[in-house]
PDB file of C-alpha atoms in Angstrom:
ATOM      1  CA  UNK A 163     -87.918  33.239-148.627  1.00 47.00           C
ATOM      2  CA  UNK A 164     -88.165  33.050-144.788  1.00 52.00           C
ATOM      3  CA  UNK A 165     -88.409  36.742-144.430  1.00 45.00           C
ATOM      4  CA  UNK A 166     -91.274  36.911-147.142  1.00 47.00           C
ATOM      5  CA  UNK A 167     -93.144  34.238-145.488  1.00 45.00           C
ATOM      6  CA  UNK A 168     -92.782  36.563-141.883  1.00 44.00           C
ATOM      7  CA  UNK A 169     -93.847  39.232-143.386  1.00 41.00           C
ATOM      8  CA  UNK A 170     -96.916  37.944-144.602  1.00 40.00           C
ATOM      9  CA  UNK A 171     -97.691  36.168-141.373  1.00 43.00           C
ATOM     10  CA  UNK A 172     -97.508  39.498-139.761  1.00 42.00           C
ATOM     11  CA  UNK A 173     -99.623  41.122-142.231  1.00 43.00           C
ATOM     12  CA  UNK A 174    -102.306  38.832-141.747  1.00 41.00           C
ATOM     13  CA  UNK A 175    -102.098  38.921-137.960  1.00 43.00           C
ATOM     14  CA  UNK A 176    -102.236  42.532-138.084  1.00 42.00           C
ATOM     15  CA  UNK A 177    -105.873  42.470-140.584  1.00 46.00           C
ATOM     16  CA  UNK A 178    -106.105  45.704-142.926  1.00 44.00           C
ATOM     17  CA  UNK A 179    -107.563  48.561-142.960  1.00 44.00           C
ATOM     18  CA  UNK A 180    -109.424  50.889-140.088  1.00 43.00           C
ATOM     19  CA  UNK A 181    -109.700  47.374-138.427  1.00 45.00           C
ATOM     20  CA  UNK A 182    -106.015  46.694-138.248  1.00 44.00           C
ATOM     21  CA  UNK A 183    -105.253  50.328-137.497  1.00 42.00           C
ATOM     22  CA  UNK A 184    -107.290  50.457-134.314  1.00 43.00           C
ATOM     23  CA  UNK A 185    -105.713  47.534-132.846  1.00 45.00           C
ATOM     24  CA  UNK A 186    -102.423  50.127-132.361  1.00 41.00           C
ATOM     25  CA  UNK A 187    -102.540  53.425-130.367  1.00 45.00           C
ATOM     26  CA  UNK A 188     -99.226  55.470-131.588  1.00 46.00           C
ATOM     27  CA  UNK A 189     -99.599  58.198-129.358  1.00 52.00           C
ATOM     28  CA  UNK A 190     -96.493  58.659-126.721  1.00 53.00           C
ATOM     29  CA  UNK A 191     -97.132  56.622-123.592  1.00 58.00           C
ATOM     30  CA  UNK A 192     -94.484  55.693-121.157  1.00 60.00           C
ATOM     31  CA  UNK A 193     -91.171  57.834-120.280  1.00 60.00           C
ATOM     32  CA  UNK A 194     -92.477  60.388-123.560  1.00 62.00           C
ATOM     33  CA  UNK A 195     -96.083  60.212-122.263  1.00 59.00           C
ATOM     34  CA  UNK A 196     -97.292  63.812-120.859  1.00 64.00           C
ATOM     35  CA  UNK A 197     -97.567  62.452-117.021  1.00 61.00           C
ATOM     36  CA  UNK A 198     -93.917  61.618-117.256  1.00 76.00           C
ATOM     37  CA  UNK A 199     -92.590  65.147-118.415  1.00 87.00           C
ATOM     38  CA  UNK A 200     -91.219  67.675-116.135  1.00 95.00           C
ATOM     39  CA  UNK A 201     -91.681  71.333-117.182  1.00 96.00           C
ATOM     40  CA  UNK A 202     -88.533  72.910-116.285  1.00 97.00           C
ATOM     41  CA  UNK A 203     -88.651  76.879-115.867  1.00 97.00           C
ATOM     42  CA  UNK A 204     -88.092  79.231-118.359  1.00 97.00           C
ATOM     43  CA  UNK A 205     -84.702  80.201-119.630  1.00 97.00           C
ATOM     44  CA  UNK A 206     -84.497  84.458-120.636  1.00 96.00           C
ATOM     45  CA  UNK A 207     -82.420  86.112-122.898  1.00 96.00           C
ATOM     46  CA  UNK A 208     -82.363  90.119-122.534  1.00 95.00           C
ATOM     47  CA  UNK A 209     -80.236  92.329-122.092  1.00 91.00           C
ATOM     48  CA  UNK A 210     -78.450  92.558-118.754  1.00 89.00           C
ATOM     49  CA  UNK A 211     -81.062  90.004-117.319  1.00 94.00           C
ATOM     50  CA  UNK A 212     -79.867  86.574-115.723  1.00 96.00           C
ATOM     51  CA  UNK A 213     -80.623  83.543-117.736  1.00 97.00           C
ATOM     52  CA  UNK A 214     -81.575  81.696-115.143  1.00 96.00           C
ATOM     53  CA  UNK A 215     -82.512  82.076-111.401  1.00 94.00           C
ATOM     54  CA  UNK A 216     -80.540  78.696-110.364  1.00 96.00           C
ATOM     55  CA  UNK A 217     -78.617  75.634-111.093  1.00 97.00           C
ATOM     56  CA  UNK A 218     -80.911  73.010-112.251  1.00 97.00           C
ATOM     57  CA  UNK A 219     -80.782  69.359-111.087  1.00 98.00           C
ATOM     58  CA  UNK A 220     -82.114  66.945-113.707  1.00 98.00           C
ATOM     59  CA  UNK A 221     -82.488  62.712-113.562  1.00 97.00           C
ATOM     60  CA  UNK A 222     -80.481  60.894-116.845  1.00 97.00           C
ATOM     61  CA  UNK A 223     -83.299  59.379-117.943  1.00 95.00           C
ATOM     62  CA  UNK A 224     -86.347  61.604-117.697  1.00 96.00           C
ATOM     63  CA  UNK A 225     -88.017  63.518-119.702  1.00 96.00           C
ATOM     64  CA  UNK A 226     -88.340  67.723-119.992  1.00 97.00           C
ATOM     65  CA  UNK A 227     -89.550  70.629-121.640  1.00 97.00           C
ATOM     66  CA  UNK A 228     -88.388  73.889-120.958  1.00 97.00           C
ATOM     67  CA  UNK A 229     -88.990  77.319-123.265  1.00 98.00           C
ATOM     68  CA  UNK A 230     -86.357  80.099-123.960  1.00 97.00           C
ATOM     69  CA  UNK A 231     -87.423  83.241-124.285  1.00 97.00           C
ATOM     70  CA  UNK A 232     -85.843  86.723-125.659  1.00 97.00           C
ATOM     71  CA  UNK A 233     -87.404  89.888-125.294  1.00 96.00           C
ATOM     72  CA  UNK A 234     -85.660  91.577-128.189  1.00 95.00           C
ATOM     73  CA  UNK A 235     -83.932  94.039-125.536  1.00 95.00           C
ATOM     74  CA  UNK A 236     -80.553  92.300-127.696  1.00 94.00           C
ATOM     75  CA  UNK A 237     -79.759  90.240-130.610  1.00 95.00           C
ATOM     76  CA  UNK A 238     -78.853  86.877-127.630  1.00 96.00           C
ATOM     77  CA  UNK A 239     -78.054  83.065-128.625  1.00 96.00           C
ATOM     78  CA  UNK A 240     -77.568  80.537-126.065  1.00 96.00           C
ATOM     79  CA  UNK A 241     -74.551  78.342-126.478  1.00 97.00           C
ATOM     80  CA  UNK A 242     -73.696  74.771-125.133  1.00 96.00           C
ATOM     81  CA  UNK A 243     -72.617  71.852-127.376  1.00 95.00           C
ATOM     82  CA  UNK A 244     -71.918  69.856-124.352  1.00 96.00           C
ATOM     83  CA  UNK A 245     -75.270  70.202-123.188  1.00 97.00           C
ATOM     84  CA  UNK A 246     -76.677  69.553-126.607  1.00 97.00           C
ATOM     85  CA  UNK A 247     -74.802  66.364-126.413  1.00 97.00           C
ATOM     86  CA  UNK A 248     -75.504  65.308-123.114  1.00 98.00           C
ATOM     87  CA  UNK A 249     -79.427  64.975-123.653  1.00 98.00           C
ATOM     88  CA  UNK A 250     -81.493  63.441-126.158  1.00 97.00           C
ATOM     89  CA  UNK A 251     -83.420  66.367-128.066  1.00 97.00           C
ATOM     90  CA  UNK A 252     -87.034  65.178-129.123  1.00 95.00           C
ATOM     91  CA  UNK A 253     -87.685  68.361-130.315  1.00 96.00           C
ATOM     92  CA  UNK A 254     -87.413  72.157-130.525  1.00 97.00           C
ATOM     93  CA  UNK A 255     -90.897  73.894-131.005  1.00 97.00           C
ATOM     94  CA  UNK A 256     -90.497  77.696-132.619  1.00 96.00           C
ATOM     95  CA  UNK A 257     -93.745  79.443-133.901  1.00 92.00           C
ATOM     96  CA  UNK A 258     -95.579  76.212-133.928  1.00 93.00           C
ATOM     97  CA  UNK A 259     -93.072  74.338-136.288  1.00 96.00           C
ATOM     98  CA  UNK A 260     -91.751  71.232-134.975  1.00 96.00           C
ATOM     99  CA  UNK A 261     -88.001  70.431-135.310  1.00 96.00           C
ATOM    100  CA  UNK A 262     -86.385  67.615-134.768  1.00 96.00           C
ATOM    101  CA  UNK A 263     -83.106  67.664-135.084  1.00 94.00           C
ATOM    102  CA  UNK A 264     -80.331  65.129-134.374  1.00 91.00           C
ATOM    103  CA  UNK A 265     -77.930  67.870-132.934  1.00 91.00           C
ATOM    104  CA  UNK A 266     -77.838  71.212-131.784  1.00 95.00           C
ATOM    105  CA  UNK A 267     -75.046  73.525-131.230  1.00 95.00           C
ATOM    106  CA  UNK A 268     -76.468  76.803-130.041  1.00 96.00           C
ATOM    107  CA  UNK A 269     -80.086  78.710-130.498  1.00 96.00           C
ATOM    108  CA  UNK A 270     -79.657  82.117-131.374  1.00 96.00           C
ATOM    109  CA  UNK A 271     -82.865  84.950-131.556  1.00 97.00           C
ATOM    110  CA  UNK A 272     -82.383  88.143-133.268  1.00 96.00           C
ATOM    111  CA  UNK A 273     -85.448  89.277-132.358  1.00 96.00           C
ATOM    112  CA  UNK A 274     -88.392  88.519-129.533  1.00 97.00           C
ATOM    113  CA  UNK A 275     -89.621  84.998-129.284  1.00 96.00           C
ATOM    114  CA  UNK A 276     -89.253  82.126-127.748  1.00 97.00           C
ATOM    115  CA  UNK A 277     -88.356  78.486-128.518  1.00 97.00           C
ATOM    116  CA  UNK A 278     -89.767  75.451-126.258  1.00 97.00           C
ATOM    117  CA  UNK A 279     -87.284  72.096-126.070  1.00 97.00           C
ATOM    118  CA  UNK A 280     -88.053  68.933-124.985  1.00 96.00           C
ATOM    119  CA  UNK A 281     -85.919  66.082-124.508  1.00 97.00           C
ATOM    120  CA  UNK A 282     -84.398  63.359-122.090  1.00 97.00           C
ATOM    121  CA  UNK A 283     -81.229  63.837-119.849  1.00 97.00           C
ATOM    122  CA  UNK A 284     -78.672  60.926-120.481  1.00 97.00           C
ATOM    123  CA  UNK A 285     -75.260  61.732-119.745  1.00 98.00           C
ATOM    124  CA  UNK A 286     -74.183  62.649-116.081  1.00 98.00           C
ATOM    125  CA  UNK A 287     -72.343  65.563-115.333  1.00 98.00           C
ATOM    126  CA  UNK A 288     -72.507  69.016-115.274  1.00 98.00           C
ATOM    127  CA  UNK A 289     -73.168  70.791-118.359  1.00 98.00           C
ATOM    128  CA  UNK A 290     -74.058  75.157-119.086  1.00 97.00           C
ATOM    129  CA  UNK A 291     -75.968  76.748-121.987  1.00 97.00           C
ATOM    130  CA  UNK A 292     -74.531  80.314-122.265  1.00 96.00           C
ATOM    131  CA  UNK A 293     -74.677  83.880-123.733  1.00 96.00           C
ATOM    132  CA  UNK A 294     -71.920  83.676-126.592  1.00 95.00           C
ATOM    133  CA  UNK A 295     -69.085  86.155-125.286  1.00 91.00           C
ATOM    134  CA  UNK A 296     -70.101  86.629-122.023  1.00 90.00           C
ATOM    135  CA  UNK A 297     -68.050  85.295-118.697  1.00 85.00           C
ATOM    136  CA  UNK A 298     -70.686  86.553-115.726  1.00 88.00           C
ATOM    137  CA  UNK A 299     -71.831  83.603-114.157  1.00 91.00           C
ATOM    138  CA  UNK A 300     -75.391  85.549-114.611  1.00 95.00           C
ATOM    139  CA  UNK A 301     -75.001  84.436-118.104  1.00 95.00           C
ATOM    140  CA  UNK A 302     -75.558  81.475-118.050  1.00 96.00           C
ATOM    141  CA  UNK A 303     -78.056  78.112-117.370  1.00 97.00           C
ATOM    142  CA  UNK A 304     -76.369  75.450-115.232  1.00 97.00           C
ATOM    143  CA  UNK A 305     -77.989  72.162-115.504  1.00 98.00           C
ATOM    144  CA  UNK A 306     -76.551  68.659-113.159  1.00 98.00           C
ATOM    145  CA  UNK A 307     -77.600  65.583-114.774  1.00 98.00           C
ATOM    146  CA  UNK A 308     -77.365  62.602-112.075  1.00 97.00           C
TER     147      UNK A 308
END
C-alpha cells in the first residue's frame, strides 16, 4: 500500500500532460553530453594499410566516438574482446541505424563502409582491436586506458 500511495504522490508532483513533460529535458547532458565527447581518429581497414597511425591514450571514465572505415580493397574485421570489455559501448552507428548492444566481440565489413562507436573507457590497461589472422604490429589499434 505504501508503494501505491508513492506512486501517486509522484504522479501528482510531476502534473500530466505537455505540462508535466516540459518540466524534464531527456536529452544527454553531463559525461554523455556532446561537449564532453572526444572524437578519437579514424580506424582503416584495407588492404596492406595500417589500422592506425599510433597508440592511443584514453581516460577510464570519458567519453568517445571514433569511426572505422574499410575501403573494400579486402573482406577486413577488427577483433578485440578485451577491448570490447574494457569500455562501455553506448552505441555502434552503421548506415544510420543505431545499435546498442550490450557486447561486442569483433566488427567485420565485407565490403566498403564504415561504422562510428561511441562509448566510455572503464577498465585500465592496455587493450588492441586487430585484423583477424594477422601478427604485424601494423595490424592493429592499440588503445591505454588510465
Amino acid at each position: 500500500m505504501k508503494m501505491k500511495a508513492i506512486f501517486l504522490a509522484a504522479a501528482l508532483a510531476l502534473g500530466s500532460g505537455a505540462a508535466g513533460a516540459q518540466q524534464f529535458d531527456y536529452g544527454f547532458a553531463g559525461l554523455m553530453g556532446k561537449a564532453n565527447r572526444v572524437t578519437l581518429p579514424d580506424l582503416t581497414l584495407g588492404s596492406g594499410k595500417p589500422v592506425q597511425e599510433a597508440p592511443v591514450d584514453l581516460k577510464s571514465g570519458a567519453y568517445y566516438k571514433m569511426k572505422i572505415v574499410a575501403d573494400g580493397s579486402a573482406e577486413l574485421a577488427l577483433s578485440g574482446g578485451d577491448f570490447f570489455r574494457a569500455i562501455w559501448i553506448n552505441e555502434i552507428v552503421i548506415n544510420n541505424i543505431e545499435v546498442r548492444p550490450m557486447g561486442v566481440h569483433s566488427l567485420e565489413f565485407d565490403a566498403a563502409g564504415e561504422a562510428e562507436i561511441s562509448f566510455i573507457a572503464v577498465v585500465p590497461g592496455s587493450f588492441s582491436l586487430s585484423i583477424p589472422g594477422s601478427s604485424g604490429d601494423s595490424q592493429k589499434a592499440v588503445f591505454n586506458i588510465r
